[in-house]
């Protein structure tokens, strides 16, 4: 088999290209793609526990913790003890994070348009379905 026919190769190379482009675009806000993922979760549903964030983004607890630390150091999130369960931390976006939401989401929308611009709507739907199927299959495998 040629390496170009290997699914890992195709996903890795395409993901790396998207990651590099996205990283460059987000650098204006001193954000990484991983930090954006967490902020997006919090912009859409808040508060969340670190465990809930990890589950939504398919990230290990240690990875979430490291990213949260950086976001907190940049005054983009607050971590507080859950008043209903003192063993749980609740994460919320700060006003600074809320203020950048529209601009950052515009970057994401523009990135999607740039990366997927040559695809028809049907091709975009198929690509999305295929990738989500891979994610679901991997998630089921990881849960075993």
PDB file of N, CA and C in Angstrom, residues 27-108:
ATOM      1  N   UNK A  27      -3.600  33.292  16.544  1.00  0.00           N
ATOM      2  CA  UNK A  27      -2.473  33.924  17.241  1.00  0.00           C
ATOM      3  C   UNK A  27      -2.718  35.411  17.498  1.00  0.00           C
ATOM      4  N   UNK A  28      -3.564  36.036  16.712  1.00  0.00           N
ATOM      5  CA  UNK A  28      -3.932  37.442  16.921  1.00  0.00           C
ATOM      6  C   UNK A  28      -4.527  37.633  18.320  1.00  0.00           C
ATOM      7  N   UNK A  29      -5.212  36.598  18.821  1.00  0.00           N
ATOM      8  CA  UNK A  29      -5.834  36.650  20.145  1.00  0.00           C
ATOM      9  C   UNK A  29      -5.040  35.866  21.186  1.00  0.00           C
ATOM     10  N   UNK A  30      -3.827  35.480  20.826  1.00  0.00           N
ATOM     11  CA  UNK A  30      -2.977  34.702  21.728  1.00  0.00           C
ATOM     12  C   UNK A  30      -3.687  33.424  22.189  1.00  0.00           C
ATOM     13  N   UNK A  31      -4.382  32.780  21.255  1.00  0.00           N
ATOM     14  CA  UNK A  31      -5.095  31.534  21.531  1.00  0.00           C
ATOM     15  C   UNK A  31      -4.530  30.409  20.682  1.00  0.00           C
ATOM     16  N   UNK A  32      -4.647  29.198  21.189  1.00  0.00           N
ATOM     17  CA  UNK A  32      -4.332  27.997  20.424  1.00  0.00           C
ATOM     18  C   UNK A  32      -5.650  27.331  20.015  1.00  0.00           C
ATOM     19  N   UNK A  33      -5.624  26.438  19.034  1.00  0.00           N
ATOM     20  CA  UNK A  33      -6.846  25.716  18.687  1.00  0.00           C
ATOM     21  C   UNK A  33      -7.453  24.967  19.881  1.00  0.00           C
ATOM     22  N   UNK A  34      -6.628  24.387  20.730  1.00  0.00           N
ATOM     23  CA  UNK A  34      -7.146  23.673  21.904  1.00  0.00           C
ATOM     24  C   UNK A  34      -7.829  24.631  22.875  1.00  0.00           C
ATOM     25  N   UNK A  35      -7.238  25.805  23.065  1.00  0.00           N
ATOM     26  CA  UNK A  35      -7.850  26.799  23.944  1.00  0.00           C
ATOM     27  C   UNK A  35      -9.181  27.276  23.356  1.00  0.00           C
ATOM     28  N   UNK A  36      -9.209  27.450  22.038  1.00  0.00           N
ATOM     29  CA  UNK A  36     -10.468  27.821  21.388  1.00  0.00           C
ATOM     30  C   UNK A  36     -11.534  26.757  21.657  1.00  0.00           C
ATOM     31  N   UNK A  37     -11.180  25.485  21.539  1.00  0.00           N
ATOM     32  CA  UNK A  37     -12.144  24.411  21.764  1.00  0.00           C
ATOM     33  C   UNK A  37     -12.798  24.525  23.128  1.00  0.00           C
ATOM     34  N   UNK A  38     -11.995  24.784  24.148  1.00  0.00           N
ATOM     35  CA  UNK A  38     -12.540  24.919  25.500  1.00  0.00           C
ATOM     36  C   UNK A  38     -13.395  26.172  25.609  1.00  0.00           C
ATOM     37  N   UNK A  39     -12.920  27.287  25.082  1.00  0.00           N
ATOM     38  CA  UNK A  39     -13.727  28.511  25.132  1.00  0.00           C
ATOM     39  C   UNK A  39     -15.048  28.325  24.396  1.00  0.00           C
ATOM     40  N   UNK A  40     -15.017  27.649  23.259  1.00  0.00           N
ATOM     41  CA  UNK A  40     -16.247  27.409  22.517  1.00  0.00           C
ATOM     42  C   UNK A  40     -17.246  26.620  23.359  1.00  0.00           C
ATOM     43  N   UNK A  41     -16.766  25.595  24.047  1.00  0.00           N
ATOM     44  CA  UNK A  41     -17.642  24.828  24.942  1.00  0.00           C
ATOM     45  C   UNK A  41     -18.280  25.748  25.976  1.00  0.00           C
ATOM     46  N   UNK A  42     -17.463  26.614  26.566  1.00  0.00           N
ATOM     47  CA  UNK A  42     -17.942  27.501  27.626  1.00  0.00           C
ATOM     48  C   UNK A  42     -18.842  28.610  27.087  1.00  0.00           C
ATOM     49  N   UNK A  43     -18.590  29.062  25.872  1.00  0.00           N
ATOM     50  CA  UNK A  43     -19.471  30.069  25.274  1.00  0.00           C
ATOM     51  C   UNK A  43     -20.859  29.490  25.005  1.00  0.00           C
ATOM     52  N   UNK A  44     -20.907  28.202  24.724  1.00  0.00           N
ATOM     53  CA  UNK A  44     -22.178  27.557  24.396  1.00  0.00           C
ATOM     54  C   UNK A  44     -22.899  26.971  25.596  1.00  0.00           C
ATOM     55  N   UNK A  45     -22.154  26.661  26.651  1.00  0.00           N
ATOM     56  CA  UNK A  45     -22.752  26.061  27.847  1.00  0.00           C
ATOM     57  C   UNK A  45     -21.828  26.326  29.023  1.00  0.00           C
ATOM     58  N   UNK A  46     -22.354  27.028  29.995  1.00  0.00           N
ATOM     59  CA  UNK A  46     -21.507  27.387  31.125  1.00  0.00           C
ATOM     60  C   UNK A  46     -22.368  27.478  32.374  1.00  0.00           C
ATOM     61  N   UNK A  47     -21.875  27.055  33.514  1.00  0.00           N
ATOM     62  CA  UNK A  47     -20.541  26.516  33.761  1.00  0.00           C
ATOM     63  C   UNK A  47     -20.445  25.043  33.373  1.00  0.00           C
ATOM     64  N   UNK A  48     -19.211  24.602  33.196  1.00  0.00           N
ATOM     65  CA  UNK A  48     -18.906  23.193  32.956  1.00  0.00           C
ATOM     66  C   UNK A  48     -17.780  22.774  33.881  1.00  0.00           C
ATOM     67  N   UNK A  49     -17.769  21.513  34.235  1.00  0.00           N
ATOM     68  CA  UNK A  49     -16.648  20.973  35.005  1.00  0.00           C
ATOM     69  C   UNK A  49     -15.531  20.599  34.032  1.00  0.00           C
ATOM     70  N   UNK A  50     -14.303  20.509  34.505  1.00  0.00           N
ATOM     71  CA  UNK A  50     -13.223  20.034  33.633  1.00  0.00           C
ATOM     72  C   UNK A  50     -13.533  18.663  33.019  1.00  0.00           C
ATOM     73  N   UNK A  51     -14.183  17.807  33.787  1.00  0.00           N
ATOM     74  CA  UNK A  51     -14.536  16.480  33.278  1.00  0.00           C
ATOM     75  C   UNK A  51     -15.519  16.587  32.111  1.00  0.00           C
ATOM     76  N   UNK A  52     -16.502  17.471  32.232  1.00  0.00           N
ATOM     77  CA  UNK A  52     -17.469  17.664  31.150  1.00  0.00           C
ATOM     78  C   UNK A  52     -16.788  18.218  29.896  1.00  0.00           C
ATOM     79  N   UNK A  53     -15.864  19.143  30.091  1.00  0.00           N
ATOM     80  CA  UNK A  53     -15.120  19.709  28.958  1.00  0.00           C
ATOM     81  C   UNK A  53     -14.324  18.609  28.260  1.00  0.00           C
ATOM     82  N   UNK A  54     -13.621  17.799  29.046  1.00  0.00           N
ATOM     83  CA  UNK A  54     -12.833  16.707  28.480  1.00  0.00           C
ATOM     84  C   UNK A  54     -13.684  15.739  27.679  1.00  0.00           C
ATOM     85  N   UNK A  55     -14.859  15.435  28.203  1.00  0.00           N
ATOM     86  CA  UNK A  55     -15.748  14.508  27.505  1.00  0.00           C
ATOM     87  C   UNK A  55     -16.223  15.102  26.183  1.00  0.00           C
ATOM     88  N   UNK A  56     -16.606  16.374  26.185  1.00  0.00           N
ATOM     89  CA  UNK A  56     -17.081  17.024  24.966  1.00  0.00           C
ATOM     90  C   UNK A  56     -15.995  17.081  23.894  1.00  0.00           C
ATOM     91  N   UNK A  57     -14.754  17.324  24.313  1.00  0.00           N
ATOM     92  CA  UNK A  57     -13.660  17.513  23.358  1.00  0.00           C
ATOM     93  C   UNK A  57     -12.797  16.272  23.162  1.00  0.00           C
ATOM     94  N   UNK A  58     -13.146  15.175  23.846  1.00  0.00           N
ATOM     95  CA  UNK A  58     -12.385  13.928  23.754  1.00  0.00           C
ATOM     96  C   UNK A  58     -10.932  14.148  24.183  1.00  0.00           C
ATOM     97  N   UNK A  59     -10.757  14.834  25.319  1.00  0.00           N
ATOM     98  CA  UNK A  59      -9.419  15.134  25.840  1.00  0.00           C
ATOM     99  C   UNK A  59      -9.211  14.477  27.193  1.00  0.00           C
ATOM    100  N   UNK A  60      -7.963  14.117  27.472  1.00  0.00           N
ATOM    101  CA  UNK A  60      -7.585  13.558  28.766  1.00  0.00           C
ATOM    102  C   UNK A  60      -7.671  14.644  29.836  1.00  0.00           C
ATOM    103  N   UNK A  61      -7.914  14.229  31.076  1.00  0.00           N
ATOM    104  CA  UNK A  61      -8.037  15.168  32.195  1.00  0.00           C
ATOM    105  C   UNK A  61      -6.788  16.032  32.349  1.00  0.00           C
ATOM    106  N   UNK A  62      -5.615  15.442  32.190  1.00  0.00           N
ATOM    107  CA  UNK A  62      -4.373  16.208  32.352  1.00  0.00           C
ATOM    108  C   UNK A  62      -4.229  17.271  31.258  1.00  0.00           C
ATOM    109  N   UNK A  63      -4.680  16.960  30.055  1.00  0.00           N
ATOM    110  CA  UNK A  63      -4.629  17.928  28.957  1.00  0.00           C
ATOM    111  C   UNK A  63      -5.569  19.092  29.240  1.00  0.00           C
ATOM    112  N   UNK A  64      -6.787  18.782  29.673  1.00  0.00           N
ATOM    113  CA  UNK A  64      -7.760  19.828  30.007  1.00  0.00           C
ATOM    114  C   UNK A  64      -7.208  20.718  31.105  1.00  0.00           C
ATOM    115  N   UNK A  65      -6.631  20.114  32.123  1.00  0.00           N
ATOM    116  CA  UNK A  65      -6.083  20.878  33.250  1.00  0.00           C
ATOM    117  C   UNK A  65      -5.005  21.855  32.800  1.00  0.00           C
ATOM    118  N   UNK A  66      -4.113  21.404  31.938  1.00  0.00           N
ATOM    119  CA  UNK A  66      -3.037  22.260  31.430  1.00  0.00           C
ATOM    120  C   UNK A  66      -3.599  23.434  30.627  1.00  0.00           C
ATOM    121  N   UNK A  67      -4.573  23.153  29.775  1.00  0.00           N
ATOM    122  CA  UNK A  67      -5.167  24.213  28.956  1.00  0.00           C
ATOM    123  C   UNK A  67      -5.932  25.201  29.836  1.00  0.00           C
ATOM    124  N   UNK A  68      -6.673  24.686  30.818  1.00  0.00           N
ATOM    125  CA  UNK A  68      -7.411  25.572  31.726  1.00  0.00           C
ATOM    126  C   UNK A  68      -6.468  26.494  32.487  1.00  0.00           C
ATOM    127  N   UNK A  69      -5.329  25.967  32.897  1.00  0.00           N
ATOM    128  CA  UNK A  69      -4.341  26.784  33.615  1.00  0.00           C
ATOM    129  C   UNK A  69      -3.891  27.963  32.749  1.00  0.00           C
ATOM    130  N   UNK A  70      -3.613  27.691  31.483  1.00  0.00           N
ATOM    131  CA  UNK A  70      -3.180  28.763  30.572  1.00  0.00           C
ATOM    132  C   UNK A  70      -4.296  29.775  30.333  1.00  0.00           C
ATOM    133  N   UNK A  71      -5.517  29.286  30.172  1.00  0.00           N
ATOM    134  CA  UNK A  71      -6.647  30.193  29.974  1.00  0.00           C
ATOM    135  C   UNK A  71      -6.878  31.067  31.206  1.00  0.00           C
ATOM    136  N   UNK A  72      -6.732  30.470  32.382  1.00  0.00           N
ATOM    137  CA  UNK A  72      -6.908  31.240  33.616  1.00  0.00           C
ATOM    138  C   UNK A  72      -5.795  32.281  33.762  1.00  0.00           C
ATOM    139  N   UNK A  73      -4.576  31.903  33.442  1.00  0.00           N
ATOM    140  CA  UNK A  73      -3.453  32.849  33.513  1.00  0.00           C
ATOM    141  C   UNK A  73      -3.633  34.027  32.560  1.00  0.00           C
ATOM    142  N   UNK A  74      -4.381  33.804  31.468  1.00  0.00           N
ATOM    143  CA  UNK A  74      -4.659  34.870  30.502  1.00  0.00           C
ATOM    144  C   UNK A  74      -5.993  35.568  30.775  1.00  0.00           C
ATOM    145  N   UNK A  75      -6.559  35.304  31.953  1.00  0.00           N
ATOM    146  CA  UNK A  75      -7.815  35.936  32.384  1.00  0.00           C
ATOM    147  C   UNK A  75      -8.970  35.667  31.420  1.00  0.00           C
ATOM    148  N   UNK A  76      -9.029  34.432  30.898  1.00  0.00           N
ATOM    149  CA  UNK A  76     -10.099  34.071  29.976  1.00  0.00           C
ATOM    150  C   UNK A  76     -11.137  33.149  30.603  1.00  0.00           C
ATOM    151  N   UNK A  77     -10.788  32.517  31.716  1.00  0.00           N
ATOM    152  CA  UNK A  77     -11.742  31.669  32.438  1.00  0.00           C
ATOM    153  C   UNK A  77     -11.596  31.901  33.933  1.00  0.00           C
ATOM    154  N   UNK A  78     -12.646  31.502  34.647  1.00  0.00           N
ATOM    155  CA  UNK A  78     -12.598  31.440  36.107  1.00  0.00           C
ATOM    156  C   UNK A  78     -12.920  30.014  36.509  1.00  0.00           C
ATOM    157  N   UNK A  79     -12.233  29.550  37.530  1.00  0.00           N
ATOM    158  CA  UNK A  79     -12.516  28.228  38.097  1.00  0.00           C
ATOM    159  C   UNK A  79     -12.980  28.445  39.528  1.00  0.00           C
ATOM    160  N   UNK A  80     -14.179  27.969  39.822  1.00  0.00           N
ATOM    161  CA  UNK A  80     -14.750  28.128  41.159  1.00  0.00           C
ATOM    162  C   UNK A  80     -15.287  26.800  41.653  1.00  0.00           C
ATOM    163  N   UNK A  81     -15.356  26.672  42.957  1.00  0.00           N
ATOM    164  CA  UNK A  81     -15.913  25.464  43.564  1.00  0.00           C
ATOM    165  C   UNK A  81     -17.424  25.469  43.355  1.00  0.00           C
ATOM    166  N   UNK A  82     -17.951  24.326  42.945  1.00  0.00           N
ATOM    167  CA  UNK A  82     -19.390  24.161  42.758  1.00  0.00           C
ATOM    168  C   UNK A  82     -20.063  24.254  44.122  1.00  0.00           C
ATOM    169  N   UNK A  83     -20.982  25.199  44.325  1.00  0.00           N
ATOM    170  CA  UNK A  83     -21.625  25.328  45.634  1.00  0.00           C
ATOM    171  C   UNK A  83     -22.477  24.116  46.007  1.00  0.00           C
ATOM    172  N   UNK A  84     -22.899  23.327  45.010  1.00  0.00           N
ATOM    173  CA  UNK A  84     -23.707  22.138  45.270  1.00  0.00           C
ATOM    174  C   UNK A  84     -22.875  20.884  45.514  1.00  0.00           C
ATOM    175  N   UNK A  85     -21.595  20.940  45.144  1.00  0.00           N
ATOM    176  CA  UNK A  85     -20.707  19.792  45.329  1.00  0.00           C
ATOM    177  C   UNK A  85     -19.286  20.332  45.453  1.00  0.00           C
ATOM    178  N   UNK A  86     -18.812  20.481  46.650  1.00  0.00           N
ATOM    179  CA  UNK A  86     -17.529  21.128  46.908  1.00  0.00           C
ATOM    180  C   UNK A  86     -16.338  20.369  46.317  1.00  0.00           C
ATOM    181  N   UNK A  87     -16.567  19.140  45.859  1.00  0.00           N
ATOM    182  CA  UNK A  87     -15.481  18.375  45.238  1.00  0.00           C
ATOM    183  C   UNK A  87     -15.347  18.668  43.744  1.00  0.00           C
ATOM    184  N   UNK A  88     -16.274  19.453  43.216  1.00  0.00           N
ATOM    185  CA  UNK A  88     -16.303  19.731  41.781  1.00  0.00           C
ATOM    186  C   UNK A  88     -15.967  21.195  41.509  1.00  0.00           C
ATOM    187  N   UNK A  89     -15.216  21.406  40.444  1.00  0.00           N
ATOM    188  CA  UNK A  89     -14.868  22.756  39.994  1.00  0.00           C
ATOM    189  C   UNK A  89     -15.793  23.127  38.835  1.00  0.00           C
ATOM    190  N   UNK A  90     -16.249  24.369  38.833  1.00  0.00           N
ATOM    191  CA  UNK A  90     -17.033  24.894  37.722  1.00  0.00           C
ATOM    192  C   UNK A  90     -16.174  25.901  36.961  1.00  0.00           C
ATOM    193  N   UNK A  91     -16.174  25.775  35.650  1.00  0.00           N
ATOM    194  CA  UNK A  91     -15.389  26.671  34.801  1.00  0.00           C
ATOM    195  C   UNK A  91     -16.353  27.566  34.025  1.00  0.00           C
ATOM    196  N   UNK A  92     -16.066  28.865  34.037  1.00  0.00           N
ATOM    197  CA  UNK A  92     -16.872  29.836  33.295  1.00  0.00           C
ATOM    198  C   UNK A  92     -15.950  30.779  32.525  1.00  0.00           C
ATOM    199  N   UNK A  93     -16.424  31.312  31.408  1.00  0.00           N
ATOM    200  CA  UNK A  93     -15.614  32.300  30.682  1.00  0.00           C
ATOM    201  C   UNK A  93     -15.681  33.652  31.392  1.00  0.00           C
ATOM    202  N   UNK A  94     -14.617  34.402  31.333  1.00  0.00           N
ATOM    203  CA  UNK A  94     -14.599  35.754  31.898  1.00  0.00           C
ATOM    204  C   UNK A  94     -15.220  36.726  30.891  1.00  0.00           C
ATOM    205  N   UNK A  95     -15.405  37.955  31.338  1.00  0.00           N
ATOM    206  CA  UNK A  95     -15.911  38.982  30.426  1.00  0.00           C
ATOM    207  C   UNK A  95     -14.932  39.198  29.273  1.00  0.00           C
ATOM    208  N   UNK A  96     -13.635  39.115  29.573  1.00  0.00           N
ATOM    209  CA  UNK A  96     -12.618  39.256  28.521  1.00  0.00           C
ATOM    210  C   UNK A  96     -12.834  38.206  27.431  1.00  0.00           C
ATOM    211  N   UNK A  97     -13.114  36.967  27.834  1.00  0.00           N
ATOM    212  CA  UNK A  97     -13.378  35.894  26.868  1.00  0.00           C
ATOM    213  C   UNK A  97     -14.674  36.160  26.109  1.00  0.00           C
ATOM    214  N   UNK A  98     -15.690  36.605  26.823  1.00  0.00           N
ATOM    215  CA  UNK A  98     -16.971  36.900  26.168  1.00  0.00           C
ATOM    216  C   UNK A  98     -16.804  38.008  25.128  1.00  0.00           C
ATOM    217  N   UNK A  99     -15.972  38.986  25.450  1.00  0.00           N
ATOM    218  CA  UNK A  99     -15.762  40.114  24.539  1.00  0.00           C
ATOM    219  C   UNK A  99     -15.096  39.708  23.230  1.00  0.00           C
ATOM    220  N   UNK A 100     -14.326  38.637  23.245  1.00  0.00           N
ATOM    221  CA  UNK A 100     -13.640  38.209  22.016  1.00  0.00           C
ATOM    222  C   UNK A 100     -14.418  37.152  21.240  1.00  0.00           C
ATOM    223  N   UNK A 101     -15.529  36.698  21.785  1.00  0.00           N
ATOM    224  CA  UNK A 101     -16.275  35.595  21.172  1.00  0.00           C
ATOM    225  C   UNK A 101     -16.613  35.858  19.705  1.00  0.00           C
ATOM    226  N   UNK A 102     -17.236  36.974  19.395  1.00  0.00           N
ATOM    227  CA  UNK A 102     -17.667  37.243  18.021  1.00  0.00           C
ATOM    228  C   UNK A 102     -16.483  37.245  17.061  1.00  0.00           C
ATOM    229  N   UNK A 103     -15.414  37.915  17.436  1.00  0.00           N
ATOM    230  CA  UNK A 103     -14.234  38.003  16.563  1.00  0.00           C
ATOM    231  C   UNK A 103     -13.598  36.638  16.346  1.00  0.00           C
ATOM    232  N   UNK A 104     -13.503  35.853  17.405  1.00  0.00           N
ATOM    233  CA  UNK A 104     -12.894  34.522  17.296  1.00  0.00           C
ATOM    234  C   UNK A 104     -13.788  33.598  16.469  1.00  0.00           C
ATOM    235  N   UNK A 105     -15.090  33.656  16.698  1.00  0.00           N
ATOM    236  CA  UNK A 105     -16.000  32.812  15.921  1.00  0.00           C
ATOM    237  C   UNK A 105     -15.988  33.212  14.439  1.00  0.00           C
ATOM    238  N   UNK A 106     -15.751  34.488  14.158  1.00  0.00           N
ATOM    239  CA  UNK A 106     -15.615  34.935  12.771  1.00  0.00           C
ATOM    240  C   UNK A 106     -14.377  34.307  12.138  1.00  0.00           C
ATOM    241  N   UNK A 107     -13.284  34.231  12.897  1.00  0.00           N
ATOM    242  CA  UNK A 107     -12.070  33.568  12.411  1.00  0.00           C
ATOM    243  C   UNK A 107     -12.369  32.108  12.072  1.00  0.00           C
ATOM    244  N   UNK A 108     -13.112  31.435  12.944  1.00  0.00           N
ATOM    245  CA  UNK A 108     -13.438  30.024  12.723  1.00  0.00           C
ATOM    246  C   UNK A 108     -14.298  29.870  11.467  1.00  0.00           C
TER     247      UNK A 108
END
